[in-house]
XYZ file of C-alpha atoms in Angstrom:
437
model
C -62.533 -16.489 10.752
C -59.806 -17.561 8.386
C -59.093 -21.335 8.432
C -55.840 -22.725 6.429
C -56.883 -26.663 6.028
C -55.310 -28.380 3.287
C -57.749 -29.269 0.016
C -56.783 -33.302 1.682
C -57.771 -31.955 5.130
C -61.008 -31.008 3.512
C -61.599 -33.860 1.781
C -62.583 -35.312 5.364
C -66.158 -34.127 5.565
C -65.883 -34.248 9.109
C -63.047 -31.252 8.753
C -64.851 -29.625 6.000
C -67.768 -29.161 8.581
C -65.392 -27.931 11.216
C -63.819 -25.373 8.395
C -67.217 -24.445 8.063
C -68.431 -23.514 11.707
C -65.141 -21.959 12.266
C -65.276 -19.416 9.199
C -68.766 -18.392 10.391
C -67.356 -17.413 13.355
C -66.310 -13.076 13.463
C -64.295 -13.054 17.012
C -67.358 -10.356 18.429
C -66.853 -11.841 21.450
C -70.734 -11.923 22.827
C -70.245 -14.974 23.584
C -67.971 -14.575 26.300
C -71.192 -12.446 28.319
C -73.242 -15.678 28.416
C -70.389 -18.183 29.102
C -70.394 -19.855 32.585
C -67.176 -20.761 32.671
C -65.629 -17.733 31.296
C -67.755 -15.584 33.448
C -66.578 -17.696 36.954
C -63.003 -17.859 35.622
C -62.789 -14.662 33.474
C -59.737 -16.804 30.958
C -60.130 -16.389 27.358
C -59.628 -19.570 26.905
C -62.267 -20.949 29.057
C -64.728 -18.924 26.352
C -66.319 -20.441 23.893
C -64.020 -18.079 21.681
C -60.971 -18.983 23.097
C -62.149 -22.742 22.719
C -62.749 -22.252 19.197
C -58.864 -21.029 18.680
C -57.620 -24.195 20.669
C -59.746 -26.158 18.579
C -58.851 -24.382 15.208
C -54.894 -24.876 15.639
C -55.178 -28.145 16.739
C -57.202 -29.357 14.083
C -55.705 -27.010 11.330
C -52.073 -28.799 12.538
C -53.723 -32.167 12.358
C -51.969 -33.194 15.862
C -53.090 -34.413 18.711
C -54.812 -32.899 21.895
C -52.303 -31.746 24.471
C -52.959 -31.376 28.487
C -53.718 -27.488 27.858
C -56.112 -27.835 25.013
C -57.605 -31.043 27.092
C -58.514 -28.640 30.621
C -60.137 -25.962 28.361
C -62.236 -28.104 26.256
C -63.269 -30.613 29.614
C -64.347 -27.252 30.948
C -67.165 -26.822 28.535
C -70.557 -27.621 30.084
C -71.856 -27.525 26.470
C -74.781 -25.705 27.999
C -74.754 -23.933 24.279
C -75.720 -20.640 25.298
C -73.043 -19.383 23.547
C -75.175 -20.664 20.377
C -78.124 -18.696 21.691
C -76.094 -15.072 22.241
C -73.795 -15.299 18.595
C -75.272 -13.337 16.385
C -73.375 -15.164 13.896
C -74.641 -18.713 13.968
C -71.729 -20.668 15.084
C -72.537 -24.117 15.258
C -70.466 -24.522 18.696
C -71.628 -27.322 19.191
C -71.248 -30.008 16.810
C -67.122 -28.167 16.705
C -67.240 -28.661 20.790
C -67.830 -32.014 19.684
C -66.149 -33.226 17.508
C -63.183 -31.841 19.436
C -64.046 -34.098 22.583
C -63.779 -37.225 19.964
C -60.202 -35.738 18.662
C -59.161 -35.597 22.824
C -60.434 -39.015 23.956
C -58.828 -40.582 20.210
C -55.490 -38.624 20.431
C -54.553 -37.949 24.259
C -53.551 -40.209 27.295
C -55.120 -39.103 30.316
C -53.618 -39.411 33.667
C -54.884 -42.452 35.258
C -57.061 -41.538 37.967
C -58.430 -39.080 34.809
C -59.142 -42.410 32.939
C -60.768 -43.901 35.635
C -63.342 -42.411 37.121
C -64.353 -41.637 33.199
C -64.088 -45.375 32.745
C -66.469 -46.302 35.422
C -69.303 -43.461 34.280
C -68.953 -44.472 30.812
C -69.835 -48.140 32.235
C -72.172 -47.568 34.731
C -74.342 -44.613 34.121
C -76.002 -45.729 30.892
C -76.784 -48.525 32.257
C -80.242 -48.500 34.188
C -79.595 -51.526 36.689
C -76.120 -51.017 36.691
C -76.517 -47.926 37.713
C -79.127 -48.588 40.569
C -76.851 -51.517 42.155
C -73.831 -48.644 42.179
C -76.581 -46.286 43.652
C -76.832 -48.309 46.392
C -73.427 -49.022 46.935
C -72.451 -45.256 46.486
C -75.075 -44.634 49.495
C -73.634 -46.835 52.311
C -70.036 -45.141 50.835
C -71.145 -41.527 51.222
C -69.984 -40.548 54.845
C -66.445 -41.354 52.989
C -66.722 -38.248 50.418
C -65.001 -35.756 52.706
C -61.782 -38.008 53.190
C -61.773 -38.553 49.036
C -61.954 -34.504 48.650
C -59.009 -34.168 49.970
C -56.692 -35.887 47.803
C -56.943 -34.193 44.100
C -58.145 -36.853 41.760
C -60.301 -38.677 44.079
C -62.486 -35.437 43.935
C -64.811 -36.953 41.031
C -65.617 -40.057 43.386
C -66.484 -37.769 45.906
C -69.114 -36.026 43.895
C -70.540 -38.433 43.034
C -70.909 -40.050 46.598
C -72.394 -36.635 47.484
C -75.052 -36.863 44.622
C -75.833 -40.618 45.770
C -79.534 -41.008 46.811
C -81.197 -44.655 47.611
C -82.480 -45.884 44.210
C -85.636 -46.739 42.901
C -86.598 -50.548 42.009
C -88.049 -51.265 38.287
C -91.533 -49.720 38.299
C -94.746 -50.536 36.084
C -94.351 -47.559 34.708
C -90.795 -48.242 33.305
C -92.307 -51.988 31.570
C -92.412 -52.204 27.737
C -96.005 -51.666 26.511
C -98.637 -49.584 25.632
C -100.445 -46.889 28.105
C -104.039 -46.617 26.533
C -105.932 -42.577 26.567
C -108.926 -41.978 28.483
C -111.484 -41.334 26.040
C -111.049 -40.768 22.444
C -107.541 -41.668 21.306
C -106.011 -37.941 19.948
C -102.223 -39.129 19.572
C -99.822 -41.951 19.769
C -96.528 -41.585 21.115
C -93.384 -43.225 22.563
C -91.981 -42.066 26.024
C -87.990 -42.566 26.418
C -87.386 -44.160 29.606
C -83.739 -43.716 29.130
C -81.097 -44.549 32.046
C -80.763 -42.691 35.065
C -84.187 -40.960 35.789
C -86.342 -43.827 36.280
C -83.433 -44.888 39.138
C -83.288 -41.459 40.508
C -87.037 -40.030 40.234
C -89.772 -42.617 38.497
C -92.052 -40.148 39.723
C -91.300 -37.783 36.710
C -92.348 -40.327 33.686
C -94.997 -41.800 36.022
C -96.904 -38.510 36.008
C -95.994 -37.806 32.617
C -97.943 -40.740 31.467
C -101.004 -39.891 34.099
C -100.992 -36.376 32.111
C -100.782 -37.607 28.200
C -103.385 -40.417 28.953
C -105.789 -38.099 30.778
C -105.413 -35.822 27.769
C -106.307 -38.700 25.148
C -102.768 -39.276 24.008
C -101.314 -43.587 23.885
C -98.324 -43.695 25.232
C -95.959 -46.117 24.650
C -92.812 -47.441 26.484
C -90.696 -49.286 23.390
C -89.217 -52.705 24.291
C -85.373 -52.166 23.058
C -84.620 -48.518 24.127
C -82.552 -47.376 26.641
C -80.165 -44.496 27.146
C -79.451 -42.121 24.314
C -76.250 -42.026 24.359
C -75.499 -38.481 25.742
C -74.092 -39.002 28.640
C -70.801 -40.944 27.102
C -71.362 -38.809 24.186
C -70.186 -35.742 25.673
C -67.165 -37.364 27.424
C -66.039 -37.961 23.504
C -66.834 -41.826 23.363
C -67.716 -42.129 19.904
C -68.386 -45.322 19.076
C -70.637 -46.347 22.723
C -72.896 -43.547 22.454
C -73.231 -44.316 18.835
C -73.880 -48.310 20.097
C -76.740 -46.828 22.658
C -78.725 -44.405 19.824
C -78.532 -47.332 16.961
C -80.247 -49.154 19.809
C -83.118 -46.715 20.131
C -83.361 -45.837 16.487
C -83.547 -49.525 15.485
C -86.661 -49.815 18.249
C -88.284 -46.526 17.417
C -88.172 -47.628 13.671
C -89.903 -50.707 14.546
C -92.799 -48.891 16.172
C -93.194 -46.149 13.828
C -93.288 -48.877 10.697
C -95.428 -50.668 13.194
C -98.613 -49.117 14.961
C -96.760 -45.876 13.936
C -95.761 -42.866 16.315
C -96.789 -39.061 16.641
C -94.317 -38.292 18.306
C -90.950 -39.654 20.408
C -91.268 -37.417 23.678
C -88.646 -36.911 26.279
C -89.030 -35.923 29.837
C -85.256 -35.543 30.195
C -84.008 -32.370 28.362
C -80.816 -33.225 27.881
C -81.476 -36.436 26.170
C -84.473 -34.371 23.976
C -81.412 -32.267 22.470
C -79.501 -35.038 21.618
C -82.227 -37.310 19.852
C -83.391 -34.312 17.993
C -80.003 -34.521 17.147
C -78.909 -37.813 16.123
C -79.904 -37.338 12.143
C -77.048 -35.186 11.655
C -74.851 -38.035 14.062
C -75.264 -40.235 11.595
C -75.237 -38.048 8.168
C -72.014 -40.452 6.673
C -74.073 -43.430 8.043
C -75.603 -44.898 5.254
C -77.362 -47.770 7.124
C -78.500 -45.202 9.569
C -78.883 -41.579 8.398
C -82.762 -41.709 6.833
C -83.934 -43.858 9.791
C -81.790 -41.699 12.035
C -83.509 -38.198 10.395
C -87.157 -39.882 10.507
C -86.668 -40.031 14.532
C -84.975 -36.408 15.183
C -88.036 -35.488 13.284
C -90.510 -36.436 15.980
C -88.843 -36.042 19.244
C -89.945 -33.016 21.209
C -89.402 -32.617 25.230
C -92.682 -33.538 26.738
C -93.808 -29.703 27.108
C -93.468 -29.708 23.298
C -95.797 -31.376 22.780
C -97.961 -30.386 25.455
C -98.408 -27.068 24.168
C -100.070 -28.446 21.334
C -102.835 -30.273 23.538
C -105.851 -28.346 24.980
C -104.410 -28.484 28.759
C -107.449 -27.404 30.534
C -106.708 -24.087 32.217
C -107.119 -24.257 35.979
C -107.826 -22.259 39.088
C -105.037 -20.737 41.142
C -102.684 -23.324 42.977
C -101.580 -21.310 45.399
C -98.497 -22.412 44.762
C -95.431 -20.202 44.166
C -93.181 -21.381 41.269
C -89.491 -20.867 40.351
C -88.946 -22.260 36.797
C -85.236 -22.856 36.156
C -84.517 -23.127 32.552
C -82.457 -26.086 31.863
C -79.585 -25.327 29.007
C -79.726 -27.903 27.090
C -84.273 -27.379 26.279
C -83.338 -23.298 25.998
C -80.552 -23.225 24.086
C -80.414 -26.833 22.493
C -83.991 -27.109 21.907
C -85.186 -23.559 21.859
C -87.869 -24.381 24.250
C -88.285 -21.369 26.367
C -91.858 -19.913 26.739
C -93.787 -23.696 26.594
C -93.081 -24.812 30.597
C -93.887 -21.480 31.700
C -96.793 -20.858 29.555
C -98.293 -24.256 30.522
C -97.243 -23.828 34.420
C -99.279 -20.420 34.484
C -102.417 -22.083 32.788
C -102.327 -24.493 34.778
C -102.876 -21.929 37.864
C -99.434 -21.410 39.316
C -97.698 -18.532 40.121
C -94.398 -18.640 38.246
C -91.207 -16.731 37.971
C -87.727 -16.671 36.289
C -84.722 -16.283 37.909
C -81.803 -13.494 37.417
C -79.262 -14.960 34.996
C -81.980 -17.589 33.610
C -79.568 -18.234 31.181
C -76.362 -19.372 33.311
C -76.415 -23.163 33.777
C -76.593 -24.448 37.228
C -73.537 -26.525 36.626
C -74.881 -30.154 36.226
C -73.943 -31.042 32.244
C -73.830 -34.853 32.351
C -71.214 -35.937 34.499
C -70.178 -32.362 34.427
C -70.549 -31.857 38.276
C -68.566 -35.101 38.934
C -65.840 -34.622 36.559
C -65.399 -30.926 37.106
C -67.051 -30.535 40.735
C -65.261 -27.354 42.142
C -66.815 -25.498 39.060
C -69.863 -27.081 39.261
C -70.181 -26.085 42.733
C -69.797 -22.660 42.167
C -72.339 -22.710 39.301
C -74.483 -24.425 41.689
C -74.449 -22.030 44.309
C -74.554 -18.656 42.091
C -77.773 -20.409 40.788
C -79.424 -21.407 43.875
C -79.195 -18.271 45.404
C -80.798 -16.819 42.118
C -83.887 -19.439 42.666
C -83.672 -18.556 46.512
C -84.027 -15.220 46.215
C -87.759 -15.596 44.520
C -88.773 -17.087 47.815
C -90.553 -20.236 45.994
C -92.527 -22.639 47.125
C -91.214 -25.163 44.771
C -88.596 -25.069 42.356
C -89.184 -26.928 38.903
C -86.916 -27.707 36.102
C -87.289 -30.070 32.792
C -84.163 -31.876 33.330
C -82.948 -34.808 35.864
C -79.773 -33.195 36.084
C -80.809 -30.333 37.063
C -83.168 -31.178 39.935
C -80.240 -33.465 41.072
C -78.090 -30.787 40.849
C -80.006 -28.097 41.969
C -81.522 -30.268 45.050
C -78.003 -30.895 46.492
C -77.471 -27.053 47.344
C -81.267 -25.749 48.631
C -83.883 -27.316 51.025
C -86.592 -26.144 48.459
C -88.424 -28.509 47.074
C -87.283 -29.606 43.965
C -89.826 -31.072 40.729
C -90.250 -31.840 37.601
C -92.775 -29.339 35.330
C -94.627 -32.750 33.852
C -95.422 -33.353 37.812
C -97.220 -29.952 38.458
C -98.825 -30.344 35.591
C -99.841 -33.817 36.694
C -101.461 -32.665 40.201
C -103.188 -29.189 38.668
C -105.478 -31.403 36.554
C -106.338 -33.895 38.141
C -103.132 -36.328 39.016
C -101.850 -36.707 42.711
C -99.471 -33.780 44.220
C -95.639 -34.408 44.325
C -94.474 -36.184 47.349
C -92.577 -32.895 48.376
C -95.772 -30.915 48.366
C -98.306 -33.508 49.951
C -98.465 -31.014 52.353
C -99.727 -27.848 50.339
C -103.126 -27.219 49.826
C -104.554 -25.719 46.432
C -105.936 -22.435 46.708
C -109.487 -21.521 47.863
């Protein structure tokens, strides 16, 4: 793609890295095919080519984001499977990016808009704030159906529908070290993050039972919290800049310390943007090497699972839908690990048609755009449905949330099968279900 920034424009390296995504770019189009928007919506400019246009003239022009350019690029899920289709090697992303910083910098939302972005960007990445407005949000739930019906209350609907009683602080959540059953084999950090241990404990509490039963240390790090994705894809900047210099500084510490193998994330969405932060802070010269040295270590738990000897077991019994969460497939390029490690582990597991097509969760996604989301929701359950499952499992908190919401299958986390097949207790949701013969 031609690009006509001025040598000053380019002086910006910020712009010179946009000029650079943008000329790889050859307008083929496969990337509308695998686009969920574009294939719901069938506009152009709800593509990630059409995005890439809006994005080009408006940062070519050096003005700012209008209310047009604003509606296409808030309808990115930034699932990035766009990035896995172009044969080209478009860096979508970081341009998706750095285009949601030039919208919240350069235009004035309406003020409901402002709002309900406000209030996530204050409450979600905040682990007890968030639990005390889980609670509220629960007693206020039989009041989503009056907020749908007025336009810009629909966010604070959704997320009234997605409310669920929240869970206290557990041990499992408390700063220290988890010692391995045997012979120590690895030591690594576990992100506890923001919203999961609120929403489902469960998930990390297995994932520890599983790496300590396999000789692995793991560590919760005094100083970490959430990783700044969540605010980071609304375009705030500087906060979810604030949240990751927070974690680096604390993984630093404990890698110079007792040192780490590895910084491992049971929340895929936060995985892709810790393996990301070294190129966040590339101009940050107090913060790029230590930034690098910890996107060099993360891996989503099933990562680094897949490089453990997990014992292969007898047959479950236990029927298996694996949805794919975006960002591990197409941000991580972790595809074949869960299912590989489900199907050793002795369950019966299958993919869904259209494994590629997010289910519409994408951070505050399915608040902030929840019609969409809905419908992404939907197409996707019926997909998972339609394998008759016992259980449904994902790598993603999201995405179980999400996902949950529209089926009355059972919904789990991989790390929790995993958990029960050798060894660990079964998942509340299949107490019930006994293991094969």
């Amino acid at each position: 793609m031609k690009t006509e920034f001025s040598l000053a424009q380019l002086a910006d390296p910020r712009i010179a890295e946009a000029d650079s995504i943008l000329r790889a770019c050859v307008h083929c189009g496969f990337c509308t095919a695998t686009c969920p928007t574009y294939v719901l919506l069938g506009d152009e400019l709800d593509s990630p080519r059409g995005r890439i246009y809006l994005i080009k003239d408006m940062l070519e022009n050096d003005r700012p984001a209008d209310a047009e350019v604003t509606k296409h690029v808030d309808r990115c899920l930034s699932c990035l499977s766009c990035m896995t289709t172009c044969p080209s090697g478009v860096h979508y992303m970081h341009l998706v990016d750095q285009a949601r910083v030039h919208v919240e910098k350069t235009y004035r939302r309406p003020f409901m808009d402002r709002l309900n972005r406000t209030l996530l960007a204050s409450v979600l990445p905040y682990r007890d704030r968030f639990r005390l407005a889980m609670l509220g949000a629960v007693f206020a739930k039989p009041f989503a159906p009056l907020l749908d019906l007025v336009k810009p209350l629909r966010p604070a609907a959704a997320m009234l529908r997605l409310a669920r009683l929240p869970h206290g602080r557990g041990a499992g959540e408390a700063p220290g070290t988890r010692r391995a059953v045997g012979e120590r084999r690895a030591r690594v950090a576990l992100l506890a993050g923001c919203a999961q241990p609120a929403l489902r404990p469960e998930v990390d509490d297995a994932a520890i039972r599983l790496l300590t039963r396999l000789g692995v240390d793991v560590v919760r790090v005094a100083g970490e919290g959430c990783c700044g994705s969540l605010v980071h894809h609304m375009g705030r900047e500087d906060q979810a800049h604030a949240l990751a210099r927070a974690n680096i500084d604390a993984w630093i510490r404990e890698m110079d310390g007792e040192g780490l193998d590895a910084i491992l994330v049971t929340v895929s969405g936060c995985g892709t943007s810790i393996k990301d932060y070294g190129h966040a802070f590339r101009l940050d010269p107090a913060y790029a090497d230590k930034a690098a040295r910890v996107s060099a270590i993360a891996k989503d738990v099933t990562e680094f699972l897949a490089t453990l000897d997990v014992p292969e077991g007898p047959q479950m019994g236990v029927k298996v839908a694996y949805h794919s969460a975006c960002s591990l497939q197409h941000g991580q390029k972790v595809k074949a690990a869960p299912v590989a490690l489900l199907r050793r582990a002795g369950f019966t597991v299958s993919e869904p048609f259209e494994s590629h097509l997010c289910c519409g969760s994408a951070g505050t996604y399915n608040m902030l755009q929840s019609d969409i989301a809905a419908r992404l929701r939907d197409r996707k359950v019926g997909h998972l449905e339609a394998l008759v499952p016992d259980v449904i499992a994902a790598g993603n908190i999201g995405c179980l949330t999400q996902i949950g919401s529209g089926t009355q299958v059972p919904t789990v986390h991989t790390v929790e099968l995993l958990d029960w097949a050798t060894g660990g207790p079964a998942p509340d949701v299949l107490a019930h279900h006994r293991r094969a013969a």
